[in-house]
Short mmCIF file of C-alpha atoms and ligand atoms in Angstrom, two decimals:
data_model
loop_
_atom_site.label_atom_id
_atom_site.label_comp_id
_atom_site.label_asym_id
_atom_site.label_seq_id
_atom_site.Cartn_x
_atom_site.Cartn_y
_atom_site.Cartn_z
CA UNK E 174 16.14 -14.90 19.23
CA UNK E 175 18.05 -16.67 21.64
CA UNK E 176 16.73 -19.14 24.56
CA UNK E 177 17.76 -17.01 26.86
CA UNK E 178 15.11 -14.56 25.64
CA UNK E 179 12.03 -16.19 25.34
CA UNK E 180 10.21 -15.59 27.90
CA UNK E 181 11.63 -11.90 27.83
CA UNK E 182 8.27 -9.92 29.02
CA UNK E 183 8.06 -6.13 29.57
CA UNK E 184 5.57 -4.18 32.82
CA UNK E 185 2.83 -3.54 31.42
CA UNK E 186 1.49 -1.64 34.67
CA UNK E 187 5.26 0.23 35.59
CA UNK E 188 4.84 1.12 31.45
CA UNK E 189 0.48 3.09 32.00
CA UNK E 190 2.40 4.31 34.70
CA UNK E 191 4.81 6.49 33.19
CA UNK E 192 2.83 7.11 30.62
CA UNK E 193 -0.46 8.23 32.90
CA UNK E 194 2.44 10.26 34.98
CA UNK E 195 3.41 12.05 32.08
CA UNK E 196 0.16 12.70 30.52
CA UNK E 197 -1.21 14.50 34.06
CA UNK E 198 2.10 17.47 32.40
CA UNK E 199 0.34 19.31 29.72
CA UNK E 200 -3.39 17.57 30.58
CA UNK E 201 -5.97 19.27 28.12
CA UNK E 202 -9.74 18.69 29.66
CA UNK E 203 -10.92 15.45 28.26
CA UNK E 204 -7.87 13.91 29.09
CA UNK E 205 -5.53 15.59 26.90
CA UNK E 206 -2.03 16.70 26.44
CA UNK E 207 -0.79 19.65 24.99
CA UNK E 208 2.61 19.96 25.38
CA UNK E 209 4.13 22.65 22.42
CA UNK E 210 7.80 21.97 21.26
CA UNK E 211 10.18 24.01 23.52
CA UNK E 212 7.73 25.64 26.02
CA UNK E 213 6.79 25.10 30.04
CA UNK E 214 5.29 22.18 29.63
CA UNK E 215 7.88 20.52 27.05
CA UNK E 216 10.81 21.25 29.93
CA UNK E 217 8.86 19.91 32.62
CA UNK E 218 7.73 16.90 29.98
CA UNK E 219 11.79 16.72 29.78
CA UNK E 220 12.24 16.99 32.86
CA UNK E 221 10.24 14.01 34.58
CA UNK E 222 11.99 11.69 31.04
CA UNK E 223 15.55 12.34 31.96
CA UNK E 224 14.76 11.76 35.02
CA UNK E 225 14.22 8.07 34.35
CA UNK E 226 16.22 7.48 32.12
CA UNK E 227 19.04 8.52 34.41
CA UNK E 228 17.10 5.98 37.26
CA UNK E 229 17.47 3.82 34.91
CA UNK E 230 21.18 4.37 35.32
CA UNK E 231 21.78 5.51 31.42
CA UNK E 232 24.24 7.85 30.43
CA UNK E 233 22.49 10.82 29.11
CA UNK E 234 23.66 13.02 26.78
CA UNK E 235 22.14 16.39 25.31
CA UNK E 236 22.36 17.67 21.75
CA UNK E 237 23.08 21.21 20.24
CA UNK E 238 19.19 20.68 18.94
CA UNK E 239 18.16 19.10 22.21
CA UNK E 240 17.70 16.30 20.71
CA UNK E 241 18.27 14.14 24.54
CA UNK E 242 19.93 9.88 24.48
CA UNK E 243 20.45 8.15 26.56
CA UNK E 244 22.51 5.23 26.41
CA UNK E 245 22.66 1.69 27.58
CA UNK E 246 26.50 -0.36 27.26
CA UNK E 247 26.65 -3.17 25.72
CA UNK E 248 29.27 -6.06 26.72
CA UNK E 249 31.52 -4.44 23.26
CA UNK E 250 31.75 -0.72 21.88
CA UNK E 251 30.54 0.05 18.82
CA UNK E 252 27.35 1.61 17.13
CA UNK E 253 24.10 1.96 19.26
CA UNK E 254 20.64 0.29 18.54
CA UNK E 255 19.09 2.77 19.02
CA UNK E 256 14.60 3.58 19.45
CA UNK E 257 12.90 6.18 20.74
CA UNK E 258 9.98 8.80 19.04
CA UNK E 259 9.10 12.48 20.71
CA UNK E 260 6.95 13.50 23.45
CA UNK E 261 5.80 17.19 22.19
CA UNK E 262 2.74 17.46 21.05
CA UNK E 263 0.24 19.19 19.06
CA UNK E 264 -2.40 21.18 21.19
CA UNK E 265 -5.28 18.96 21.24
CA UNK E 266 -3.09 16.14 22.15
CA UNK E 267 -3.28 12.78 23.15
CA UNK E 268 -1.50 10.46 25.63
CA UNK E 269 0.50 8.59 22.74
CA UNK E 270 1.45 9.74 20.40
CA UNK E 271 5.14 9.46 19.86
CA UNK E 272 5.27 9.12 23.95
CA UNK E 273 4.33 5.77 23.41
CA UNK E 274 7.55 5.45 21.71
CA UNK E 275 10.29 7.53 24.46
CA UNK E 276 8.42 5.09 27.26
CA UNK E 277 8.28 1.61 25.63
CA UNK E 278 11.89 1.89 25.03
CA UNK E 279 12.91 3.30 28.88
CA UNK E 280 9.96 -0.48 29.52
CA UNK E 281 12.56 -2.17 26.97
CA UNK E 282 15.55 -1.07 29.05
CA UNK E 283 13.77 -1.26 32.62
CA UNK E 284 12.97 -4.88 31.73
CA UNK E 285 16.77 -5.87 30.68
CA UNK E 286 17.83 -4.51 34.42
CA UNK E 287 15.19 -6.73 36.41
CA UNK E 288 16.73 -9.39 34.18
CA UNK E 289 20.86 -7.77 35.10
CA UNK E 290 20.24 -9.60 30.72
CA UNK E 291 23.27 -7.96 28.43
CA UNK E 292 23.11 -7.23 25.41
CA UNK E 293 26.49 -7.16 23.02
CA UNK E 294 25.78 -3.33 21.07
CA UNK E 295 24.87 -1.02 23.48
CA UNK E 296 20.79 0.35 22.47
CA UNK E 297 19.42 3.89 22.76
CA UNK E 298 16.57 5.64 23.65
CA UNK E 299 16.02 9.26 22.40
CA UNK E 300 13.04 11.82 22.35
CA UNK E 301 13.35 13.86 19.69
CA UNK E 302 13.63 17.81 19.57
CA UNK E 303 9.52 18.59 17.54
CA UNK E 304 8.46 16.40 15.96
CA UNK E 305 5.42 17.88 15.67
CA UNK E 306 6.00 20.91 13.85
CA UNK E 307 3.09 22.61 15.35
CA UNK E 308 4.55 25.49 17.10
CA UNK E 309 8.09 25.28 14.81
CA UNK E 310 8.62 23.71 11.50
CA UNK E 311 8.68 22.34 9.89
CA UNK E 312 7.80 18.65 11.55
CA UNK E 313 10.67 16.14 12.66
CA UNK E 314 12.88 18.74 12.79
CA UNK E 315 15.11 17.50 15.71
CA UNK E 316 15.10 14.09 14.14
CA UNK E 317 16.12 15.41 10.61
CA UNK E 318 18.91 17.52 12.30
CA UNK E 319 20.40 14.65 14.32
CA UNK E 320 21.00 12.74 11.41
CA UNK E 321 22.15 16.14 8.89
CA UNK E 322 19.18 16.08 6.59
CA UNK E 323 18.01 20.00 7.52
CA UNK E 324 20.75 22.37 8.45
CA UNK E 325 21.57 22.91 12.92
CA UNK E 326 22.26 26.64 12.23
CA UNK E 327 19.12 27.40 10.17
CA UNK E 328 16.69 25.36 12.35
CA UNK E 329 18.17 27.25 14.77
CA UNK E 330 17.08 30.87 13.71
CA UNK E 331 13.34 29.34 12.98
CA UNK E 332 10.58 31.17 14.47
CA UNK E 333 7.07 30.38 16.34
CA UNK E 334 4.17 33.54 15.21
CA UNK E 335 5.03 35.54 17.46
CA UNK E 336 8.53 35.31 17.59
CA UNK E 337 10.10 33.24 19.40
CA UNK E 338 13.59 31.41 18.30
CA UNK E 339 14.39 27.96 18.48
CA UNK E 340 18.06 28.66 19.96
CA UNK E 341 16.15 31.21 22.89
CA UNK E 342 13.77 28.34 23.78
CA UNK E 343 16.07 26.21 23.94
CA UNK E 344 18.65 28.62 26.08
CA UNK E 345 14.64 28.87 28.04
CA UNK E 346 14.10 26.14 29.90
CA UNK E 347 17.70 24.59 29.49
CA UNK E 348 18.50 22.28 26.12
CA UNK E 349 21.15 24.25 24.70
CA UNK E 350 22.90 20.74 24.34
CA UNK E 351 26.93 20.29 23.39
CA UNK E 352 26.61 17.65 21.47
CA UNK E 353 27.25 17.82 18.09
CA UNK E 354 24.70 16.58 15.63
CA UNK E 355 25.31 15.07 12.39
CA UNK E 356 27.44 12.70 14.39
CA UNK E 357 25.90 9.93 15.77
CA UNK E 358 24.66 6.77 13.47
CA UNK E 359 23.11 4.57 15.22
CA UNK E 360 23.72 0.32 14.34
CA UNK E 361 19.73 0.25 13.38
CA UNK E 362 16.45 2.45 14.77
CA UNK E 363 13.61 1.07 15.17
CA UNK E 364 10.26 3.78 16.58
CA UNK E 365 7.23 2.43 18.17
CA UNK E 366 3.95 4.15 17.44
CA UNK E 367 0.28 4.43 17.68
CA UNK E 368 -1.12 3.60 14.33
CA UNK E 369 -3.02 7.46 13.94
CA UNK E 370 -5.50 5.59 11.30
CA UNK E 371 -7.81 3.44 10.87
CA UNK E 372 -6.57 -0.13 8.99
CA UNK E 373 -5.00 -2.64 11.38
CA UNK E 374 -8.71 -1.28 13.93
CA UNK E 375 -10.63 -2.21 10.66
CA UNK E 376 -8.64 -5.42 9.83
CA UNK E 377 -8.58 -7.01 13.77
CA UNK E 378 -4.88 -6.97 13.74
CA UNK E 379 -2.08 -6.22 16.23
CA UNK E 380 0.98 -5.06 15.03
CA UNK E 381 1.87 -2.89 11.88
CA UNK E 382 5.72 -4.11 10.67
CA UNK E 383 5.55 -0.54 8.91
CA UNK E 384 7.87 -0.76 6.20
CA UNK E 385 7.53 3.23 4.49
CA UNK E 386 6.31 7.23 5.60
CA UNK E 387 4.66 8.84 2.53
CA UNK E 388 5.67 12.01 0.81
CA UNK E 389 4.86 15.31 3.09
CA UNK E 390 4.38 18.97 2.02
CA UNK E 391 3.27 21.77 3.88
CA UNK E 392 3.15 25.01 2.15
CA UNK E 393 1.51 28.15 3.17
CA UNK E 394 -0.26 30.78 1.16
CA UNK E 395 -0.57 34.17 2.17
CA UNK E 396 -2.43 36.71 0.30
CA UNK E 397 -2.39 40.67 0.64
CA UNK E 398 -5.66 42.95 -0.70
CA UNK E 399 -6.79 45.09 0.44
CA UNK E 400 -9.27 46.01 4.13
CA UNK E 401 -12.81 47.92 2.19
CA UNK E 402 -16.78 48.23 3.47
CA UNK E 403 -18.58 44.63 3.42
CA UNK E 404 -21.23 46.73 3.07
CA UNK E 405 -20.79 49.27 0.81
CA UNK E 406 -17.74 47.95 -1.51
CA UNK E 407 -19.07 46.55 -4.75
CA UNK E 408 -18.29 42.45 -5.72
CA UNK E 409 -16.44 44.03 -8.76
CA UNK E 410 -14.16 46.27 -7.38
CA UNK E 411 -12.91 44.07 -3.78
CA UNK E 412 -10.03 42.59 -3.34
CA UNK E 413 -10.92 39.76 -1.02
CA UNK E 414 -8.70 37.77 0.22
CA UNK E 415 -10.76 35.48 2.44
CA UNK E 416 -12.18 34.67 -0.53
CA UNK E 417 -9.22 33.86 -1.36
CA UNK E 418 -8.41 31.39 1.31
CA UNK E 419 -11.77 29.43 0.43
CA UNK E 420 -10.97 29.15 -3.06
CA UNK E 421 -7.48 26.84 -1.59
CA UNK E 422 -9.76 25.37 1.17
CA UNK E 423 -11.28 23.42 -1.51
CA UNK E 424 -9.77 23.41 -4.67
CA UNK E 425 -7.39 21.31 -1.92
CA UNK E 426 -10.67 18.67 -1.53
CA UNK E 427 -11.56 18.80 -5.06
CA UNK E 428 -7.91 18.17 -5.99
CA UNK E 429 -7.11 14.44 -3.36
CA UNK E 430 -10.86 12.98 -4.71
CA UNK E 431 -9.26 13.45 -8.65
CA UNK E 432 -6.05 12.30 -8.06
CA UNK E 433 -8.16 9.45 -5.77
CA UNK E 434 -6.27 7.71 -2.66
CA UNK E 435 -3.97 7.55 -0.96
CA UNK E 436 -4.16 11.86 -2.18
CA UNK E 437 -4.82 13.46 1.29
CA UNK E 438 -5.01 17.22 1.47
CA UNK E 439 -5.52 19.64 4.42
CA UNK E 440 -6.25 22.89 5.08
CA UNK E 441 -5.99 23.05 9.36
CA UNK E 442 -5.19 27.14 10.18
CA UNK E 443 -6.45 29.65 8.61
CA UNK E 444 -5.08 33.79 9.26
CA UNK E 445 -7.41 36.47 8.35
CA UNK E 446 -6.64 39.95 9.46
CA UNK E 447 -7.88 42.30 9.94
CA UNK E 448 -10.84 39.10 10.95
CA UNK E 449 -13.83 41.30 11.41
CA UNK E 450 -16.55 40.12 10.89
CA UNK E 451 -18.10 43.39 8.45
CA UNK E 452 -14.43 44.09 6.63
CA UNK E 453 -13.04 42.32 3.46
CA UNK E 454 -9.48 40.45 5.31
CA UNK E 455 -6.72 42.11 3.08
CA UNK E 456 -4.79 39.55 4.20
CA UNK E 457 -5.12 35.90 4.29
CA UNK E 458 -2.56 33.31 5.14
CA UNK E 459 -3.77 30.04 4.89
CA UNK E 460 -1.40 26.34 5.80
CA UNK E 461 -1.98 23.74 3.14
CA UNK E 462 -0.88 19.72 4.27
CA UNK E 463 -0.05 17.29 0.95
CA UNK E 464 0.82 13.51 1.73
CA UNK E 465 0.71 11.07 -1.39
CA UNK E 466 3.02 7.26 -1.30
CA UNK E 467 3.12 8.05 -4.69
CA UNK E 468 6.55 11.19 -5.06
CA UNK E 469 5.40 12.09 -8.94
CA UNK E 470 1.37 12.36 -7.48
CA UNK E 471 3.29 14.32 -4.43
CA UNK E 472 4.52 16.75 -7.34
CA UNK E 473 1.69 16.63 -9.71
CA UNK E 474 -0.51 18.00 -5.93
CA UNK E 475 1.79 20.81 -5.14
CA UNK E 476 2.18 22.21 -8.86
CA UNK E 477 -1.75 22.24 -9.45
CA UNK E 478 -2.41 23.50 -5.93
CA UNK E 479 0.74 26.67 -6.78
CA UNK E 480 -1.10 27.02 -10.62
CA UNK E 481 -4.92 27.72 -8.81
CA UNK E 482 -3.53 30.44 -5.66
CA UNK E 483 -1.03 32.29 -8.57
CA UNK E 484 -4.89 32.08 -10.61
CA UNK E 485 -6.95 33.04 -7.89
CA UNK E 486 -4.43 36.07 -6.61
CA UNK E 487 -4.64 36.67 -10.55
CA UNK E 488 -8.46 37.20 -11.30
CA UNK E 489 -8.79 39.42 -8.01
CA UNK E 490 -5.88 41.55 -8.51
CA UNK E 491 -4.13 40.06 -5.36
CA UNK E 492 -0.30 39.67 -4.21
CA UNK E 493 0.68 36.16 -3.73
CA UNK E 494 4.15 34.51 -2.06
CA UNK E 495 3.29 30.83 -1.77
CA UNK E 496 6.49 29.58 1.28
CA UNK E 497 6.93 25.58 1.71
CA UNK E 498 7.19 24.93 5.22
CA UNK E 499 8.22 21.25 4.98
CA UNK E 500 9.08 18.77 2.16
CA UNK E 501 9.97 15.00 3.12
CA UNK E 502 10.00 12.08 0.43
CA UNK E 503 8.40 8.89 0.40
CA UNK E 504 10.41 7.33 3.02
CA UNK E 505 10.72 3.45 2.77
CA UNK E 506 12.08 1.45 5.98
CA UNK E 507 14.82 -1.97 5.49
CA UNK E 508 12.97 -4.85 4.73
CA UNK E 509 15.29 -7.22 6.63
CA UNK E 510 13.81 -4.26 9.96
CA UNK E 511 10.05 -5.11 9.19
CA UNK E 512 10.88 -8.51 8.43
CA UNK E 513 11.75 -8.96 11.91
CA UNK E 514 9.61 -7.38 13.04
CA UNK E 515 7.10 -9.64 12.04
CA UNK E 516 9.33 -12.38 12.49
CA UNK E 517 8.77 -11.32 16.42
CA UNK E 518 5.64 -10.33 15.96
CA UNK E 519 3.91 -14.02 14.77
CA UNK E 520 6.47 -14.84 17.94
CA UNK E 521 4.87 -13.61 20.22
CA UNK E 522 1.80 -14.88 18.55
CA UNK E 523 1.10 -11.58 17.48
CA UNK E 524 -1.06 -10.77 14.46
CA UNK E 525 0.56 -8.97 12.09
CA UNK E 526 0.35 -7.17 8.52
CA UNK E 527 2.74 -4.85 6.84
CA UNK E 528 2.10 -1.08 5.82
CA UNK E 529 3.05 1.81 4.87
CA UNK E 530 2.90 4.98 7.55
CA UNK E 531 -0.21 7.57 6.87
CA UNK E 532 2.14 9.92 9.09
CA UNK E 533 5.15 11.30 9.51
CA UNK E 534 7.38 9.74 12.24
CA UNK E 535 11.68 10.70 12.94
CA UNK E 536 12.51 6.81 11.66
CA UNK E 537 12.07 8.67 8.67
CA UNK E 538 15.11 10.63 9.64
CA UNK E 539 16.46 7.74 10.11
CA UNK E 540 15.76 5.46 7.59
CA UNK E 541 18.19 6.88 4.80
CA UNK E 542 21.30 6.36 7.83
CA UNK E 543 21.17 2.94 8.90
CA UNK E 544 19.03 0.09 9.16
CA UNK E 545 15.18 0.88 10.07
CA UNK E 546 11.45 0.25 10.93
CA UNK E 547 8.51 0.69 12.91
CA UNK E 548 6.01 -1.30 14.48
CA UNK E 549 2.22 0.25 14.95
CA UNK E 550 -0.19 -0.95 17.70
CA UNK E 551 -4.18 0.12 16.76
CA UNK E 552 -5.38 3.25 17.64
CA UNK E 553 -8.85 2.98 18.41
CA UNK E 554 -11.52 4.33 16.37
CA UNK E 555 -8.27 5.97 14.08
CA UNK E 556 -8.47 8.40 16.32
CA UNK E 557 -5.41 10.89 16.90
CA UNK E 558 -4.13 14.42 17.01
CA UNK E 559 -7.29 14.45 19.01
CA UNK E 560 -7.49 13.82 22.86
CA UNK E 561 -9.57 11.09 22.71
CA UNK E 562 -7.35 9.16 21.11
CA UNK E 563 -6.96 6.06 22.83
CA UNK E 564 -4.70 1.86 22.60
CA UNK E 565 -6.13 -0.31 24.65
CA UNK E 566 -3.32 -1.65 27.60
CA UNK E 567 -3.21 -5.72 26.02
CA UNK E 568 -2.28 -3.56 22.55
CA UNK E 569 0.38 -1.14 24.71
CA UNK E 570 1.56 -4.00 26.24
CA UNK E 571 2.03 -6.59 22.66
CA UNK E 572 3.75 -3.69 20.81
CA UNK E 573 6.50 -2.90 23.85
CA UNK E 574 7.33 -6.73 23.92
CA UNK E 575 7.04 -6.78 20.17
CA UNK E 576 9.51 -3.29 20.30
CA UNK E 577 11.92 -5.60 23.07
CA UNK E 578 12.90 -8.50 20.79
CA UNK E 579 13.82 -6.76 17.99
CA UNK E 580 15.94 -4.49 19.44
CA UNK E 581 17.70 -8.07 21.57
CA UNK E 582 18.08 -9.22 17.81
CA UNK E 583 19.38 -6.21 16.70
CA UNK E 584 22.06 -5.83 19.38
CA UNK E 585 23.10 -9.08 20.00
CA UNK E 586 23.54 -9.27 16.25
CA UNK E 587 20.51 -11.79 16.07
CA UNK E 588 19.84 -10.85 12.58
CA UNK E 589 22.45 -9.70 10.00
CA UNK E 590 22.44 -6.56 8.66
CA UNK E 591 25.30 -5.94 7.38
O1 HGY C 128 2.75 15.24 10.42
C1 HGY C 128 2.92 14.38 11.17
O2 HGY C 128 2.48 13.41 10.34
C2 HGY C 128 2.77 14.25 12.07
O3 HGY C 128 2.72 14.19 13.72
N1 HGY C 128 4.51 15.77 12.90
MN1 MN C 129 4.80 11.13 16.23
MN1 MN C 130 1.44 14.03 15.84
#
């Protein structure tokens, strides 16, 4: 780290103010946030962040799947050193998930502008479309298209539960950009994110230097049977989709326990049709989120779940359709970048630990294409995807300072990534 940057620090009051301003957009009870991808709330958030990018003198581009990147020129032309995350949220989100990574990136730029500091390589700050995958699947959609791992046309045709297409919504909110996807290869990608789990807090550690993301699998199982009267239909004559959905939810929990950590299984949604108290359900649609750091074990969990769904359908006389909504293998990050983050954290006097990520992130789209890693800061109570999500200001400041020094090191080629 060259001497003239040792004292470089961010302005935490400015970062907190921007976090607070953005949190007002899509605000819900309990000081939470709901900005589902490509809704009016997402548009309003996008407009605000783009205004901040322009105010900071960044060159702002929008690509064909609505990803937005603000770029600050370097003293040399060359591949951009990129940071960023997402500003779309889950329906019961907090103010830090994704948003911190984007606004911390802007704070890095603002701090460098304050010091009139130049870097050799250009710096970029991005927010990527539909990271959460709540309205359109899969998650990490925008960054995966941006880096060539998902097909643009197929994703533009994806539909939400009301039949709205991603393409239609991008045009409706004015973010159907003209920049081609799968063209940018960054010099490096570093994402700051709240941990969203209990590890750092339980160990009293301030910084996570993230070295990998676990594998993720989203399955949607649709059972189709026969509606009938809840009172008159003998149990032996039923073709009950409500029973089948319940079986899957229970099986998922037992599967995770049987496989042991780090396997996790989550049933987050169950739709029933006609969803009436005295009618045997003729259809149920249940989603299952499976994750593991080990690909072989993740595939074993998938096979056991699929087999169970087919057995339940056969024994209950149901039709069953099993779809895969998202499939991401475990993703390793670049150890040189992980070590740079670790060194910068220690130089800045922060406790630090190298660790995997339990959540999916945009960074995993960049990892196969350029040196990539992430920085975590603690989540109070390990809570996230919940309006109670919270991270202490001191930790936000520490994480953003580590991001600042890491980006400066990379953009000044102080770290050999050849
Ligand atoms: O599902 C995830 O891990 C991320 O929040 N999209
Ligand atoms: Mn996130
Ligand atoms: Mn999230």
